[in-house]
Short mmCIF file of C-alpha atoms and ligand atoms in Angstrom, two decimals:
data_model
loop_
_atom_site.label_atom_id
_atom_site.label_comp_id
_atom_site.label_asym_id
_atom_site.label_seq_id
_atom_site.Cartn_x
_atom_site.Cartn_y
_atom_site.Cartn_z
CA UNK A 1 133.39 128.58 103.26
CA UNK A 2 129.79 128.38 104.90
CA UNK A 3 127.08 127.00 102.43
CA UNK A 4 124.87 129.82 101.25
CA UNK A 5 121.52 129.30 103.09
CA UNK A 6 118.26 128.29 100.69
CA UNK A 7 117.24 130.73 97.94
CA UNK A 8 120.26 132.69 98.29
CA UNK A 9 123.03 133.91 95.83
CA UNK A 10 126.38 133.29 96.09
CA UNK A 11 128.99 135.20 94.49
CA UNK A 12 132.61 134.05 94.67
CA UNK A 13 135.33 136.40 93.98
CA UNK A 14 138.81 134.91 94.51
CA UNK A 15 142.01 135.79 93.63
CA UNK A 16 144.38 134.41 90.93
CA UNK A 17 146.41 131.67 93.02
CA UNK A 18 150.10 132.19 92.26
CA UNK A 19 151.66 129.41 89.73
CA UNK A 20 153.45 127.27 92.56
CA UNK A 21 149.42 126.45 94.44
CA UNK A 22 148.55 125.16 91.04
CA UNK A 23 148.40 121.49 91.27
CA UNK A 24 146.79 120.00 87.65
CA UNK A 25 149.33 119.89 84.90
CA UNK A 26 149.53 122.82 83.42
CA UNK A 27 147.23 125.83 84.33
CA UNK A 28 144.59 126.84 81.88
CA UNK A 29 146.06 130.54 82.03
CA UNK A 30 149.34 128.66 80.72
CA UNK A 31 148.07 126.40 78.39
CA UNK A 32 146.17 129.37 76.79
CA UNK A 33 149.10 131.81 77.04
CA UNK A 34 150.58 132.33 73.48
CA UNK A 35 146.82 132.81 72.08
CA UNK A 36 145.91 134.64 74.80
CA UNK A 37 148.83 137.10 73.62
CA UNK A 38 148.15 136.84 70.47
CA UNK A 39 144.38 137.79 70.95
CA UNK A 40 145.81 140.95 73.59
CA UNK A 41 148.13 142.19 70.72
CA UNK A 42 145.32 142.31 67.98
CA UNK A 43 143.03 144.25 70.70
CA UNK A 44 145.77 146.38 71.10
CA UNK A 45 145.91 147.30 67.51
CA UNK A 46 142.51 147.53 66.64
CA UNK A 47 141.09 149.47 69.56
CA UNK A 48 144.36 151.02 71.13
CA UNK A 49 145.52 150.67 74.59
CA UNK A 50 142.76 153.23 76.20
CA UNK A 51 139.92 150.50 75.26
CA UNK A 52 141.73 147.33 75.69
CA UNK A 53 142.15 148.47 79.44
CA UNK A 54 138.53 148.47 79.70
CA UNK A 55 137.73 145.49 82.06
CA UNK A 56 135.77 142.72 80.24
CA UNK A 57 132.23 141.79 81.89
CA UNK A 58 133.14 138.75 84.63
CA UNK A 59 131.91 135.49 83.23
CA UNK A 60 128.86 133.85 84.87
CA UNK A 61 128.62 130.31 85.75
CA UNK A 62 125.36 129.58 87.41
CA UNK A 63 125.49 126.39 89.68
CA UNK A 64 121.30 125.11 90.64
CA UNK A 65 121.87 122.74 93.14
CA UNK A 66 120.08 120.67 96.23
CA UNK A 67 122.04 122.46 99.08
CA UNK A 68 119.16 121.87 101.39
CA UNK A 69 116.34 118.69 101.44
CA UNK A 70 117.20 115.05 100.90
CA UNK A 71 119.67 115.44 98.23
CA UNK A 72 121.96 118.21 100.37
CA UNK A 73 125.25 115.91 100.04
CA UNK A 74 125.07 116.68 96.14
CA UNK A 75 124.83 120.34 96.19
CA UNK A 76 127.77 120.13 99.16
CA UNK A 77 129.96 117.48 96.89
CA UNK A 78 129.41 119.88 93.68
CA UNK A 79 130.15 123.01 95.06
CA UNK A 80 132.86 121.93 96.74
CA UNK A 81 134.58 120.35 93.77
CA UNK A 82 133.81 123.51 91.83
CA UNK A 83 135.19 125.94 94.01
CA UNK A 84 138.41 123.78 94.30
CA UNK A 85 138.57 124.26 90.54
CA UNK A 86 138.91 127.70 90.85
CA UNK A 87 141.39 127.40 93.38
CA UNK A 88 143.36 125.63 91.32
CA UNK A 89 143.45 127.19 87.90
CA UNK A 90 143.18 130.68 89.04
CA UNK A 91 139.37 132.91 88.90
CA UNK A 92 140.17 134.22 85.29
CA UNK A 93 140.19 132.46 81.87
CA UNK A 94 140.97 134.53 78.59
CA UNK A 95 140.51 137.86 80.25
CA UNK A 96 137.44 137.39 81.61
CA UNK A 97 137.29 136.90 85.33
CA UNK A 98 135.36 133.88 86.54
CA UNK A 99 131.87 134.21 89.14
CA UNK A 100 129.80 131.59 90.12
CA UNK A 101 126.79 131.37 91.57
CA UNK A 102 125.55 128.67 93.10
CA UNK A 103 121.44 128.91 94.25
CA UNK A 104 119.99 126.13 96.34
CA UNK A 105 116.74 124.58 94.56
CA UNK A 106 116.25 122.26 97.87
CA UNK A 107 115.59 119.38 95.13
CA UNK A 108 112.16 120.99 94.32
CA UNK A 109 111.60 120.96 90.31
CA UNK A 110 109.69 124.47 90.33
CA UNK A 111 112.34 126.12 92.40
CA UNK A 112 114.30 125.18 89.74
CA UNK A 113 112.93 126.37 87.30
CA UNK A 114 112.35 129.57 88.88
CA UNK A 115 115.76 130.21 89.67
CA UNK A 116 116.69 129.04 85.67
CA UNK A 117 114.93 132.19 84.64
CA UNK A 118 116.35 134.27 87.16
CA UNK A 119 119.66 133.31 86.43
CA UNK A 120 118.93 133.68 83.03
CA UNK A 121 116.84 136.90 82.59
CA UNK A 122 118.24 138.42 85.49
CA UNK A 123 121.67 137.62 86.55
CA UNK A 124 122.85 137.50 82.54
CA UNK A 125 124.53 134.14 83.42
CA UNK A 126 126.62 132.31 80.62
CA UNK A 127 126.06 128.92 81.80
CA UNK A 128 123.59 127.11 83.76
CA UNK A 129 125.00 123.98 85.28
CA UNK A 130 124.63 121.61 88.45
CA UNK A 131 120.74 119.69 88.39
CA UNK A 132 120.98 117.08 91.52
CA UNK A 133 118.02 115.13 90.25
CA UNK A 134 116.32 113.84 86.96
CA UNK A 135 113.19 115.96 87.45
CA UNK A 136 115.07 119.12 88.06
CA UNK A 137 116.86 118.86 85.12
CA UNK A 138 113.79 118.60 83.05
CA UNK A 139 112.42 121.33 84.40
CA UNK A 140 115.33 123.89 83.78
CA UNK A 141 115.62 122.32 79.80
CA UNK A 142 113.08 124.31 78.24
CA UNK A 143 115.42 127.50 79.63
CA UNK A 144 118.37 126.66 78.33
CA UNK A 145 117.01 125.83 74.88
CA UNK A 146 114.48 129.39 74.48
CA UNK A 147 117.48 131.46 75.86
CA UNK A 148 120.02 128.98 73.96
CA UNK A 149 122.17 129.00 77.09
CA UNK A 150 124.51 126.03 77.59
CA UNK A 151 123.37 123.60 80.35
CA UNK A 152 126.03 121.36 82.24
CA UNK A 153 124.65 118.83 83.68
CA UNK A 154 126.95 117.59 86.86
CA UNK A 155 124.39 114.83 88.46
CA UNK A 156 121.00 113.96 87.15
CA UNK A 157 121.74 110.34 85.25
CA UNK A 158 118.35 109.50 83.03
CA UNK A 159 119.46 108.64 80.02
CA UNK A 160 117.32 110.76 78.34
CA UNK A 161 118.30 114.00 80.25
CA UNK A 162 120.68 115.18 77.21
CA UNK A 163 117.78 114.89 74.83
CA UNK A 164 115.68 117.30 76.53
CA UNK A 165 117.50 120.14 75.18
CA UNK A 166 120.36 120.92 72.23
CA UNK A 167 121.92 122.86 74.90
CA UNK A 168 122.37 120.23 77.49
CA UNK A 169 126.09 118.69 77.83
CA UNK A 170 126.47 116.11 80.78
CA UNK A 171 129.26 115.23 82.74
CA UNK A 172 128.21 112.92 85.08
CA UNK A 173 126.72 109.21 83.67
CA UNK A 174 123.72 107.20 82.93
CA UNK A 175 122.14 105.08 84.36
CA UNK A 176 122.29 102.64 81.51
CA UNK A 177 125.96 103.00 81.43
CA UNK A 178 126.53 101.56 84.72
CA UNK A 179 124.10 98.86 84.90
CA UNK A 180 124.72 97.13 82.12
CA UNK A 181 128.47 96.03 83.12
CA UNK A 182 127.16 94.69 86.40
CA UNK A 183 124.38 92.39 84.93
CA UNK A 184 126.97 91.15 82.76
CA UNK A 185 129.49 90.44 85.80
CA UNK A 186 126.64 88.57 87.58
CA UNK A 187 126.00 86.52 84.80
CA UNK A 188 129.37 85.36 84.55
CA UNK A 189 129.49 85.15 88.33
CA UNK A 190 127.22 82.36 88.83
CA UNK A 191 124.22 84.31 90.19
CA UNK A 192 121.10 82.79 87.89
CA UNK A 193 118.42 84.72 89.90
CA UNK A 194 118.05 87.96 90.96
CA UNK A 195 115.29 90.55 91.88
CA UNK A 196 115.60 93.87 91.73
CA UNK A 197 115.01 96.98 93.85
CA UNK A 198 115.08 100.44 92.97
CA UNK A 199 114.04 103.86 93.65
CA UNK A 200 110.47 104.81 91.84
CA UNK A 201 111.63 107.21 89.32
CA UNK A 202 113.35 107.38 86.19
CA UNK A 203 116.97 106.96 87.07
CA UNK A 204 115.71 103.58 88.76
CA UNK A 205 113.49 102.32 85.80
CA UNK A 206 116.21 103.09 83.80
CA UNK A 207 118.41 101.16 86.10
CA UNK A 208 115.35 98.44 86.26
CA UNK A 209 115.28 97.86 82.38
CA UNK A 210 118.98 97.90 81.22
CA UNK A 211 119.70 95.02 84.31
CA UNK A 212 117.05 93.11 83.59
CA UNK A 213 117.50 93.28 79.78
CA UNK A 214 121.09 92.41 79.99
CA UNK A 215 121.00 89.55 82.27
CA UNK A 216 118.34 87.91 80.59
CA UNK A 217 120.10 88.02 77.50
CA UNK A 218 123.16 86.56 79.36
CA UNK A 219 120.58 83.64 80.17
CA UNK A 220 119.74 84.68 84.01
CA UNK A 221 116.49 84.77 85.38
CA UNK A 222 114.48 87.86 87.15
CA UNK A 223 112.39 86.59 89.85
CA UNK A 224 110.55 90.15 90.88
CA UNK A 225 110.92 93.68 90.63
CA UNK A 226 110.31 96.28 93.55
CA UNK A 227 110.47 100.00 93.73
CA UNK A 228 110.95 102.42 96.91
CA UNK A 229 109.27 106.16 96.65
CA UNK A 230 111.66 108.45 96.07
CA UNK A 231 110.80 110.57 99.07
CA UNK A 232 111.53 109.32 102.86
CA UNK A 233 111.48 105.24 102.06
CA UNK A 234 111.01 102.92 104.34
CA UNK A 235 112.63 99.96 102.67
CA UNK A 236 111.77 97.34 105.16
CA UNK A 237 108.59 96.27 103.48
CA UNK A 238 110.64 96.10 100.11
CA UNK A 239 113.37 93.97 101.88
CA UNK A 240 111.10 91.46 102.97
CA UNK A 241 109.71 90.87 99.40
CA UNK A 242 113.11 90.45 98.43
CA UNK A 243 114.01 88.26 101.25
CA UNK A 244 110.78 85.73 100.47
CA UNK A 245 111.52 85.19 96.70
CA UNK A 246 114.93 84.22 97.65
CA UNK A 247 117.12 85.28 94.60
CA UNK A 248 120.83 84.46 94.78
CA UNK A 249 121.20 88.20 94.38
CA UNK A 250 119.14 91.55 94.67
CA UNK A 251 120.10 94.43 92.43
CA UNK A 252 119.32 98.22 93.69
CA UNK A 253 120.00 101.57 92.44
CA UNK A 254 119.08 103.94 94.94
CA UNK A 255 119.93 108.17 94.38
CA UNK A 256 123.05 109.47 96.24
CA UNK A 257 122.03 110.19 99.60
CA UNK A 258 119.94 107.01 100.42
CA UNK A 259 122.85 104.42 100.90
CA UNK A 260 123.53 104.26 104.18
CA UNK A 261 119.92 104.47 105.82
CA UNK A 262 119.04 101.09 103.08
CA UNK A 263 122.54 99.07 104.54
CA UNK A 264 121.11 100.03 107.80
CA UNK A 265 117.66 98.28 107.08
CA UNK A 266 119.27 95.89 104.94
CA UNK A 267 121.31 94.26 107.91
CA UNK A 268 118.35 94.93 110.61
CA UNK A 269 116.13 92.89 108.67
CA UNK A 270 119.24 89.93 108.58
CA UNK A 271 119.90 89.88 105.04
CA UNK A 272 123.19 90.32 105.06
CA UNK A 273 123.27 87.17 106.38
CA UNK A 274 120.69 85.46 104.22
CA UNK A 275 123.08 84.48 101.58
CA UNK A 276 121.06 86.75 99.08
CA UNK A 277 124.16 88.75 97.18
CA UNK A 278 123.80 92.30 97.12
CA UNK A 279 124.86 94.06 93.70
CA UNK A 280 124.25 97.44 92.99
CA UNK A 281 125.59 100.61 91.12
CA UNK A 282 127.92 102.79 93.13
CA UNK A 283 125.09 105.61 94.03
CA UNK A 284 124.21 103.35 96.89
CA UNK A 285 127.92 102.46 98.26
CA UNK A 286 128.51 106.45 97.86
CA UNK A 287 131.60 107.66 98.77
CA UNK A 288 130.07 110.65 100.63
CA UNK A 289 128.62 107.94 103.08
CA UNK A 290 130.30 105.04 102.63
CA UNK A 291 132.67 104.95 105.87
CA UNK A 292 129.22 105.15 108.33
CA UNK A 293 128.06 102.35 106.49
CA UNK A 294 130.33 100.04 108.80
CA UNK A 295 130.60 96.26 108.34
CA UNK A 296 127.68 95.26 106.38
CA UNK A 297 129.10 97.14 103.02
CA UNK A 298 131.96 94.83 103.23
CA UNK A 299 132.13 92.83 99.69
CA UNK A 300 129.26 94.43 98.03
CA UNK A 301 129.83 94.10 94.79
CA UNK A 302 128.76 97.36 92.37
CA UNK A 303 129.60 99.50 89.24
CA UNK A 304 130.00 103.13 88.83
CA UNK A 305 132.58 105.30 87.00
CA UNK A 306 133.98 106.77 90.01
CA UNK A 307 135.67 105.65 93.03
CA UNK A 308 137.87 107.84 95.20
CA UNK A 309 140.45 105.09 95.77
CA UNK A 310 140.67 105.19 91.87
CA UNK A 311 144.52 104.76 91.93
CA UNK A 312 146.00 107.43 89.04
CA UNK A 313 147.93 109.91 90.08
CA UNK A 314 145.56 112.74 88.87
CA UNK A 315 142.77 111.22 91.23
CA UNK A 316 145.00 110.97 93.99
CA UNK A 317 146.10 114.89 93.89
CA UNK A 318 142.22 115.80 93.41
CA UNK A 319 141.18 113.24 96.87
CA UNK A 320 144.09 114.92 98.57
CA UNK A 321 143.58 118.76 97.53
CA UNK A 322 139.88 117.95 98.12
CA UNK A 323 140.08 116.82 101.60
CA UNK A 324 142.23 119.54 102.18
CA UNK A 325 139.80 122.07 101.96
CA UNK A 326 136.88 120.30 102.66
CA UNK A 327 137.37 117.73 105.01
CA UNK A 328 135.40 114.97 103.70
CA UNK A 329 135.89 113.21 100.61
CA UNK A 330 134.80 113.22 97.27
CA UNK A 331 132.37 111.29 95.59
CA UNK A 332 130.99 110.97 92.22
CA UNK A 333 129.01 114.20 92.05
CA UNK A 334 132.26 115.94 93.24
CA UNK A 335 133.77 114.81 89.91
CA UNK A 336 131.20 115.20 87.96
CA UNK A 337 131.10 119.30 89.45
CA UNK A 338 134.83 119.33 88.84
CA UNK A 339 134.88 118.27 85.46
CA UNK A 340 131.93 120.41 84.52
CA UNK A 341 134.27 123.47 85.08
CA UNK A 342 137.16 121.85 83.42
CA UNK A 343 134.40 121.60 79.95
CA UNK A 344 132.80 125.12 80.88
CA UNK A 345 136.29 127.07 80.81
CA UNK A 346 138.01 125.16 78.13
CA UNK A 347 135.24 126.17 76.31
CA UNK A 348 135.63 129.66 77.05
CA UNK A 349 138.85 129.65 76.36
CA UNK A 350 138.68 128.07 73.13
CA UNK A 351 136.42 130.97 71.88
CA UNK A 352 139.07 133.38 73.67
CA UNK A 353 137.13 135.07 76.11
CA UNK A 354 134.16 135.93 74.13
CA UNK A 355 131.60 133.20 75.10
CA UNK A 356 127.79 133.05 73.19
CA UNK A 357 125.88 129.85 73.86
CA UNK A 358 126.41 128.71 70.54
CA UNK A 359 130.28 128.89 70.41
CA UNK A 360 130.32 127.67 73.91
CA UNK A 361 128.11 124.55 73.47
CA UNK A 362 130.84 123.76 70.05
CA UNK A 363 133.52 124.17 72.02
CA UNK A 364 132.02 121.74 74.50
CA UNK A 365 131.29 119.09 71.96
CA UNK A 366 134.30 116.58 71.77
CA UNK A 367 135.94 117.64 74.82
CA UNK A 368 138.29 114.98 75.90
CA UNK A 369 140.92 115.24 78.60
CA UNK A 370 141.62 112.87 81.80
CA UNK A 371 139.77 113.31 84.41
CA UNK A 372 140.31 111.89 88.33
CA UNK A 373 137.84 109.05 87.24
CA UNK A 374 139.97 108.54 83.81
CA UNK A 375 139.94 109.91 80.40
CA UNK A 376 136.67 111.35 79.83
CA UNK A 377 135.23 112.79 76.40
CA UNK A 378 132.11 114.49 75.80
CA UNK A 379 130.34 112.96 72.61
CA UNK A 380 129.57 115.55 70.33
CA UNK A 381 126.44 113.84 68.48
CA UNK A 382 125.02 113.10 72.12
CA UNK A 383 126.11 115.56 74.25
CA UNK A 384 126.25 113.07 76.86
CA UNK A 385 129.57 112.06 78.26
CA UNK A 386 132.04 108.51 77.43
CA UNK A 387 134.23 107.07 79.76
CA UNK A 388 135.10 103.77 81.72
CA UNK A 389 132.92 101.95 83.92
CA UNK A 390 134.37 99.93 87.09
CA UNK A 391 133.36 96.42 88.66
CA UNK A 392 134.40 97.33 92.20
CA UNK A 393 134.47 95.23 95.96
CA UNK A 394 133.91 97.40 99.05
CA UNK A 395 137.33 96.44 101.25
CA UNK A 396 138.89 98.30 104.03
CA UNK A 397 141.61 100.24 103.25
CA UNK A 398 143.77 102.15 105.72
CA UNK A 399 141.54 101.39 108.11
CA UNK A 400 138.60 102.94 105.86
CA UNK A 401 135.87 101.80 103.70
CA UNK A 402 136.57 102.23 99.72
CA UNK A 403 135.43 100.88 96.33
CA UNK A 404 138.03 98.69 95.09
CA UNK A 405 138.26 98.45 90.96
CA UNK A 406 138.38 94.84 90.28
CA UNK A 407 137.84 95.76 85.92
CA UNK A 408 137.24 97.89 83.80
CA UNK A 409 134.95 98.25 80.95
CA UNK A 410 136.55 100.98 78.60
CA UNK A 411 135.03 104.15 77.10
CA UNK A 412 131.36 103.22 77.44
CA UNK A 413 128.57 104.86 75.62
CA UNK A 414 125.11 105.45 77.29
CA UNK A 415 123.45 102.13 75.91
CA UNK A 416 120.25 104.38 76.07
CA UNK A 417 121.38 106.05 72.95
CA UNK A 418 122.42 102.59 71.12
CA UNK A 419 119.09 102.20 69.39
C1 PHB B 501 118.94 111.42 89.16
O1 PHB B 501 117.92 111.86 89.71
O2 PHB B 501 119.09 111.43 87.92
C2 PHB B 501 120.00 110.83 90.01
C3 PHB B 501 120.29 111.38 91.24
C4 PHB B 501 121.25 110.81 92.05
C5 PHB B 501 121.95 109.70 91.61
C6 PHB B 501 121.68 109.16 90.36
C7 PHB B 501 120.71 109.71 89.56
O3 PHB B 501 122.87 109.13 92.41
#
């Protein structure tokens, strides 16, 4: 399916896949069966047969994503993944038939906004959901809360995101809740200095702090700190800093989508073969880019909560159905998309078709089912989402570039809400 072109609406209609396409365990239209009886037989009786016919309203879920700009592989990762959803549990939960509608914010904060209140004043959407970047999520927050519309968040990874709004429920991660993990590993690793690079907003002095905090406690020292604008960097100046103070290590949390063009500078400026270690959280050895990265990604050690070589067997049928229909492979903000429709309509279901922010956001709250990454479970005092972190090598695999899990921290918290 073509990718709707910026500023326009989307509406996808599909038809209920028969049983045998279904590939997830049980379908939701299964699972839900005997109460969804139930709640048809009551219907029946109350209203008689004439009413009950009466088509309920379609359900709104309204995706605001980057489809367009710098951050265009998230919008194309989290659509993807959400349309596969569909496609996979069938277009109608409870009775009520699902749409979504995905609108391209082109990573700009007051598009975002603007299309929050469209969605929300207009378009009569039950859920808001997607937010590529920190910023845009804060700028869609005050929305959900005045309208007291449920807010999904499938990629922005401040810790504080959540606590911008009662409404907001995350499924993707912190910052803090990868970065933590890896300071530890480094400090165990024998790497005793380390400087840091990362991009120049809050995800990355998020990422900044919780490194630095952790491997000092673990007795390491930080030699420097640099950060990259977010916008267009040019990391060479950056690189050289970081090549001068020669650390044993440099540390870097760069948003998905700037990866591959920092490997490229890192190994045109030679320090791949400086003997400075590279460490960094999985946003920068992305799986969205991670095969042009070539040779240079080779061993780089990082930590994220999602790799597509993660080996269950319900990560292997979503990589597989994925790649199917979309001919390039998932990454983290694919799961993160994926899983927000797995909350959004087991939360509809739960209040049997009928929806209401309120009853939605409870029936979010506590979620906890296994995901590709693992077994995921949406706190309910925090909104904000648990699961396991990885330690993982780059390797070639198959004759392809993946993140190997080398451990596993289980069921982490943010540490940004561990005050
Ligand atoms: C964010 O802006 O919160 C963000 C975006 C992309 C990432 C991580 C964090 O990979």
């Amino acid at each position: 399916m073509s990718e709707p072109p910026n500023g326009t609406h989307e509406m996808i209609s599909r038809q209920s896949r028969p049983l045998s396409t279904i590939t997830t365990t049980k379908s939701l239209a299964m699972r839900h069966l005997p109460r969804l009886a139930g709640a048809c037989a009551l219907a029946l009786s109350i209203v008689g047969p004439a009413a009950a016919a009466t088509p309920q309203a379609p359900f709104k879920i309204g995706f605001i994503l980057p489809m367009t700009g710098q951050s265009a592989s998230t919008g194309k990762q989290i659509s993807a993944a959400a349309k596969l959803w569909l496609a996979q549990n069938g277009d109608t939960v409870a009775g009520r038939k699902i749409e979504l509608v995905i609108k391209d914010d082109g990573g700009v904060a007051d598009q975002t906004r603007r299309i929050a209140q469209e969605m929300v004043v207009n378009d009569k959407i039950d859920v808001l959901a997607g937010f590529g970047l920190t910023p845009l999520a804060l700028a869609a927050a005050p929305i959900a809360t005045q309208s007291k519309t449920p807010m999904v968040v499938t990629a922005a990874a401040t810790s504080i995101v959540t606590e911008q709004s009662p409404y907001i429920v995350r499924t993707s991660f912190t910052l803090p809740q990868v970065t933590v993990g890896i300071a530890d590993w480094a400090a165990r690793n024998k790497i005793s200095k380390v400087m840091t690079l990362v991009a120049d907003y809050a995800p990355g002095i998020d990422a900044e702090k919780f490194f630095k905090s952790q491997f000092t406690l673990d007795g390491g020292q930080i030699l420097g700190d640099v950060r990259t604008p977010l916008r267009s960097p040019d990391f060479a100046p950056f690189l050289q800093k970081v090549a001068d103070a020669k650390p044993d290590a440099m540390f870097v949390f760069l948003p998905s989508g700037q990866g591959a063009a920092f490997m490229k500078q890192f190994a045109e400026r030679g320090l791949d073969k400086s003997g400075i270690k590279l460490l960094a959280t999985g946003d920068v050895t992305d799986d969205d880019q991670l095969n042009d990265m070539g040779d240079v990604a080779l061993g780089v050690i990082n930590s994220h909560h999602y790799s597509a070589a993660h080996p269950s067997e319900t990560n292997k049928k979503f990589v597989a159905a994925f790649e199917a229909a979309n001919h390039f492979r998932p990454n983290f903000m694919a799961v993160a998309g994926y899983d927000g429709m797995h909350v959004i309509t087991n939360a509809l279901a739960t209040t049997k078709g009928q929806g209401g922010g309120d009853a939605l956001l409870a029936a979010m709250k506590g979620q906890l089912f296994e995901s590709p990454r693992g077994q995921i479970l949406i706190d309910a005092q925090t909104r904000d989402i648990v699961q396991d972190v990885y330690i993982r090598r780059v390797e070639r695999k198959d004759g392809q570039l993946y993140n190997i899990e080398i451990n596993v921290q289980k069921a982490v918290k943010d540490p940004g809400k561990l005050k």
